[in-house]
Amino acid sequence: MDHQPANFLLPSDPRTFGFFVDGKVVEAGSRPYFERQSPGHGVAVTRIPKCTKDDLDLAVAAARRAFEDGRWSRIPSVERASVLLRAAQIIRRRAEEIALWETLENGKPISQARAEVDGCAGIFEYAAGAARALHGDAFNNLGDRLFGLVTREPIGVVSLITPWNFPFLILCERVPFILAAGCTIVAKPSEVTSATTLILAEVLAEAGLPAGCYNVVTGSGSTIGQAMTEHMDIDMLSFTGSTSVGRRCVQAATGNFKKLGLELGGKNPQIVFADADLEDAADGVAFGIGFNTGQCCVSGSRLIVERSVARAFEEMVAAKFAKVKVGDPLDPATQVGAITTAAQNDTIMTYIEKGKAEGARLVCGGDQLDFGRGHYIAPTLFGDVTGDMAIARDEIFGPVLSIMPFDTVEEAIAIANDTVYGLAASVWSKNIDKALTVTRRVRAGRFWVNTTLAGGPELPLGGFKQSGWGREAGIYGVEEYTQIKSVHIELGKREPWVS
Ligand code: NDP
């Protein structure tokens, strides 16, 4: 493990952002700022305005006007697609800058941020195609005189609340699909990682998105986020974050029955059978929990491994952890960066202590790494974990992996399903019967067989059980932002009701 600071990339002064309403940057003026420190370096990098509820009302009104006058919702889809394609080009042109802000605010390795930003450009390209592929249906089986049409119409003004773990990626898994459907947007990023959501406003404006179609209101979850969930003029809310706040969104949405898309927590199993390619599986399991310092809703935090190979496999994963390069997020060689917030750092360390206290065996890690600045935690592995322990049940959101052995396929499935969550799962086996039986029986919205965390915009994201409602991305993801209208057309003359 190493820490090689790349100080030359740190800004000498924090960059001050405005928020974005109706096609214009609005300077903070008398509003206070939230000052963000780089979690890897402890220096101030951005200043973000703390908006008020009045600011939110102005942004929603702008989005409403833009939606109702049809400047975006009623133009041909080919025109929407060309804006999305131009946005993809601009993201690629500005990729280095976007990746840098993402790393500075979030603490993720710069190499990872670069790959994510490149992936985001690809999502915009995919969504451009989806805009043109979106269509309704026709029914000519209603007899000679009645003809039926089903049209898909944009749902209206959509608000987006996004978390701090993948600020740009999660945003870009939603924004292009919402725009492809013809909706307008008011986004609220996490107050600790707002920069790239604001930069996307510049990108979209340059791409030719009409004013009012993408607005960003910055501020805390408890004020702006809560007000969004309660707002009477927002038609749909897409929320990504914790299950507890997701529950509050459901309660608050009853005011105007706004539609909800919810991507919430996960406690995702990685099931390893003795017949797997164990070397490949150990690497995948280490990646599945180490990626983004385990601050990932789909991270594989429960390792469910066949008992006959459990000890050997445990050693293989520990050996992988020992070689992982933890350190300065700005160092291109870093694989695991900083924990994004001090609060999250404390949460993870509290769970590690709980794991020890509840009798789990600490195989490796468990330490706070002291690089002189920022907050870092070593990838951590616990053996002898039982299903009742907090580290087996709760979403820790950190690089902490719990091992639970099994003897039969049925037992593996039962352990995997013993959770309130159902976001994602991985299975590692060369036996197709076992791999597919587990894939069919474990209740999760995303599944990986002999790999993990792979994907692209074609495949939808979302969870079973308390991991959420609805799907993002893919053609299903565009459809989420539409509603269906049934049209009945009489060809000829109705039978009179009153003769
Ligand atoms: P939260 O659910 O608190 O935050 C997610 C988003 O919701 C942020 O933009 C936040 O704003 C906003 N928010 C907070 N409170 C409200 C509210 N009352 N109404 C509307 N919006 C609100 O997650 P945290 O960031 O605090 O992380 C806590 C835990 O959540 C993690 O440990 C992890 O378990 C889970 N999590 C899961 C994620 C996932 O991808 N599924 C992502 C992030 C967290 P702000 O940050 O400005 O307060």
PDB file of C-alpha atoms and ligand atoms in Angstrom, residues 161-165 188-191 219-222 225-226 229 239-242 245 248 263-265 297 344 395 397, ligand 1:
ATOM      1  CA  ILE A 161     -31.845  13.323  -6.220  1.00  0.00           C
ATOM      2  CA  THR A 162     -28.444  11.710  -6.539  1.00  0.00           C
ATOM      3  CA  PRO A 163     -25.901  10.461  -3.981  1.00  0.00           C
ATOM      4  CA  TRP A 164     -22.201  11.078  -3.464  1.00  0.00           C
ATOM      5  CA  ASN A 165     -20.760   7.691  -4.405  1.00  0.00           C
ATOM      6  CA  LYS A 188     -30.241  18.012  -6.730  1.00  0.00           C
ATOM      7  CA  PRO A 189     -26.847  16.413  -6.232  1.00  0.00           C
ATOM      8  CA  SER A 190     -25.496  15.447  -2.836  1.00  0.00           C
ATOM      9  CA  GLU A 191     -24.189  18.603  -1.192  1.00  0.00           C
ATOM     10  CA  GLY A 219     -28.142  22.347  -1.093  1.00  0.00           C
ATOM     11  CA  SER A 220     -28.780  19.839   1.633  1.00  0.00           C
ATOM     12  CA  GLY A 221     -31.011  16.802   1.483  1.00  0.00           C
ATOM     13  CA  SER A 222     -33.022  17.854   4.503  1.00  0.00           C
ATOM     14  CA  GLY A 225     -34.194  17.240  -1.155  1.00  0.00           C
ATOM     15  CA  GLN A 226     -37.129  17.060   1.231  1.00  0.00           C
ATOM     16  CA  THR A 229     -40.126  15.091  -2.530  1.00  0.00           C
ATOM     17  CA  PHE A 239     -34.124   9.053  -6.032  1.00  0.00           C
ATOM     18  CA  THR A 240     -30.859   7.167  -5.506  1.00  0.00           C
ATOM     19  CA  GLY A 241     -29.571   6.779  -1.985  1.00  0.00           C
ATOM     20  CA  SER A 242     -30.291   5.072   1.295  1.00  0.00           C
ATOM     21  CA  VAL A 245     -34.458   8.307   2.878  1.00  0.00           C
ATOM     22  CA  ARG A 248     -39.319   9.178   3.391  1.00  0.00           C
ATOM     23  CA  GLU A 263     -32.610   2.871  -6.370  1.00  0.00           C
ATOM     24  CA  LEU A 264     -31.742   2.131  -2.773  1.00  0.00           C
ATOM     25  CA  GLY A 265     -29.361   0.053  -0.712  1.00  0.00           C
ATOM     26  CA  CYS A 297     -24.868   0.078  -3.952  1.00  0.00           C
ATOM     27  CA  GLN A 344     -19.000   7.516   6.242  1.00  0.00           C
ATOM     28  CA  GLU A 395     -25.284  -2.097   4.186  1.00  0.00           C
ATOM     29  CA  PHE A 397     -20.964   0.992   2.286  1.00  0.00           C
TER      30      PHE A 397
HETATM   31  P1  NDP B   1     -28.797   9.582   1.699  1.00  0.00           P
HETATM   32  O1  NDP B   1     -29.891   8.676   1.302  1.00  0.00           O
HETATM   33  O2  NDP B   1     -28.942  10.369   2.931  1.00  0.00           O
HETATM   34  O3  NDP B   1     -28.478  10.637   0.513  1.00  0.00           O
HETATM   35  C1  NDP B   1     -28.752  10.413  -0.864  1.00  0.00           C
HETATM   36  C2  NDP B   1     -29.304  11.704  -1.466  1.00  0.00           C
HETATM   37  O4  NDP B   1     -30.518  12.056  -0.802  1.00  0.00           O
HETATM   38  C3  NDP B   1     -28.379  12.911  -1.302  1.00  0.00           C
HETATM   39  O5  NDP B   1     -28.523  13.790  -2.408  1.00  0.00           O
HETATM   40  C4  NDP B   1     -28.950  13.584  -0.065  1.00  0.00           C
HETATM   41  O6  NDP B   1     -28.613  14.950  -0.009  1.00  0.00           O
HETATM   42  C5  NDP B   1     -30.428  13.377  -0.272  1.00  0.00           C
HETATM   43  N1  NDP B   1     -31.252  13.451   0.934  1.00  0.00           N
HETATM   44  C6  NDP B   1     -30.879  13.334   2.230  1.00  0.00           C
HETATM   45  N2  NDP B   1     -31.951  13.497   3.034  1.00  0.00           N
HETATM   46  C7  NDP B   1     -33.021  13.699   2.241  1.00  0.00           C
HETATM   47  C8  NDP B   1     -34.401  13.918   2.478  1.00  0.00           C
HETATM   48  N3  NDP B   1     -34.926  13.956   3.702  1.00  0.00           N
HETATM   49  N4  NDP B   1     -35.224  14.088   1.422  1.00  0.00           N
HETATM   50  C9  NDP B   1     -34.744  14.041   0.171  1.00  0.00           C
HETATM   51  N5  NDP B   1     -33.436  13.862  -0.115  1.00  0.00           N
HETATM   52  C10 NDP B   1     -32.583  13.676   0.900  1.00  0.00           C
HETATM   53  O7  NDP B   1     -27.490   8.770   1.760  1.00  0.00           O
HETATM   54  P2  NDP B   1     -26.133   9.219   2.451  1.00  0.00           P
HETATM   55  O8  NDP B   1     -25.445   9.992   1.419  1.00  0.00           O
HETATM   56  O9  NDP B   1     -26.262   9.892   3.745  1.00  0.00           O
HETATM   57  O10 NDP B   1     -25.507   7.789   2.766  1.00  0.00           O
HETATM   58  C11 NDP B   1     -26.022   6.995   3.848  1.00  0.00           C
HETATM   59  C12 NDP B   1     -26.137   5.574   3.441  1.00  0.00           C
HETATM   60  O11 NDP B   1     -26.996   5.466   2.290  1.00  0.00           O
HETATM   61  C13 NDP B   1     -24.849   4.948   2.973  1.00  0.00           C
HETATM   62  O12 NDP B   1     -24.104   4.495   4.039  1.00  0.00           O
HETATM   63  C14 NDP B   1     -25.373   3.845   2.109  1.00  0.00           C
HETATM   64  O13 NDP B   1     -25.721   2.771   2.931  1.00  0.00           O
HETATM   65  C15 NDP B   1     -26.601   4.398   1.480  1.00  0.00           C
HETATM   66  N6  NDP B   1     -26.387   4.920   0.119  1.00  0.00           N
HETATM   67  C16 NDP B   1     -26.765   4.164  -0.933  1.00  0.00           C
HETATM   68  C17 NDP B   1     -26.541   4.613  -2.218  1.00  0.00           C
HETATM   69  C18 NDP B   1     -26.912   3.836  -3.407  1.00  0.00           C
HETATM   70  O14 NDP B   1     -26.318   4.053  -4.472  1.00  0.00           O
HETATM   71  N7  NDP B   1     -27.883   2.957  -3.338  1.00  0.00           N
HETATM   72  C19 NDP B   1     -25.891   5.875  -2.480  1.00  0.00           C
HETATM   73  C20 NDP B   1     -25.554   6.629  -1.296  1.00  0.00           C
HETATM   74  C21 NDP B   1     -25.819   6.139  -0.056  1.00  0.00           C
HETATM   75  P3  NDP B   1     -27.324  15.456   0.826  1.00  0.00           P
HETATM   76  O15 NDP B   1     -26.230  14.468   0.578  1.00  0.00           O
HETATM   77  O16 NDP B   1     -27.060  16.783   0.250  1.00  0.00           O
HETATM   78  O17 NDP B   1     -27.761  15.492   2.249  1.00  0.00           O
END
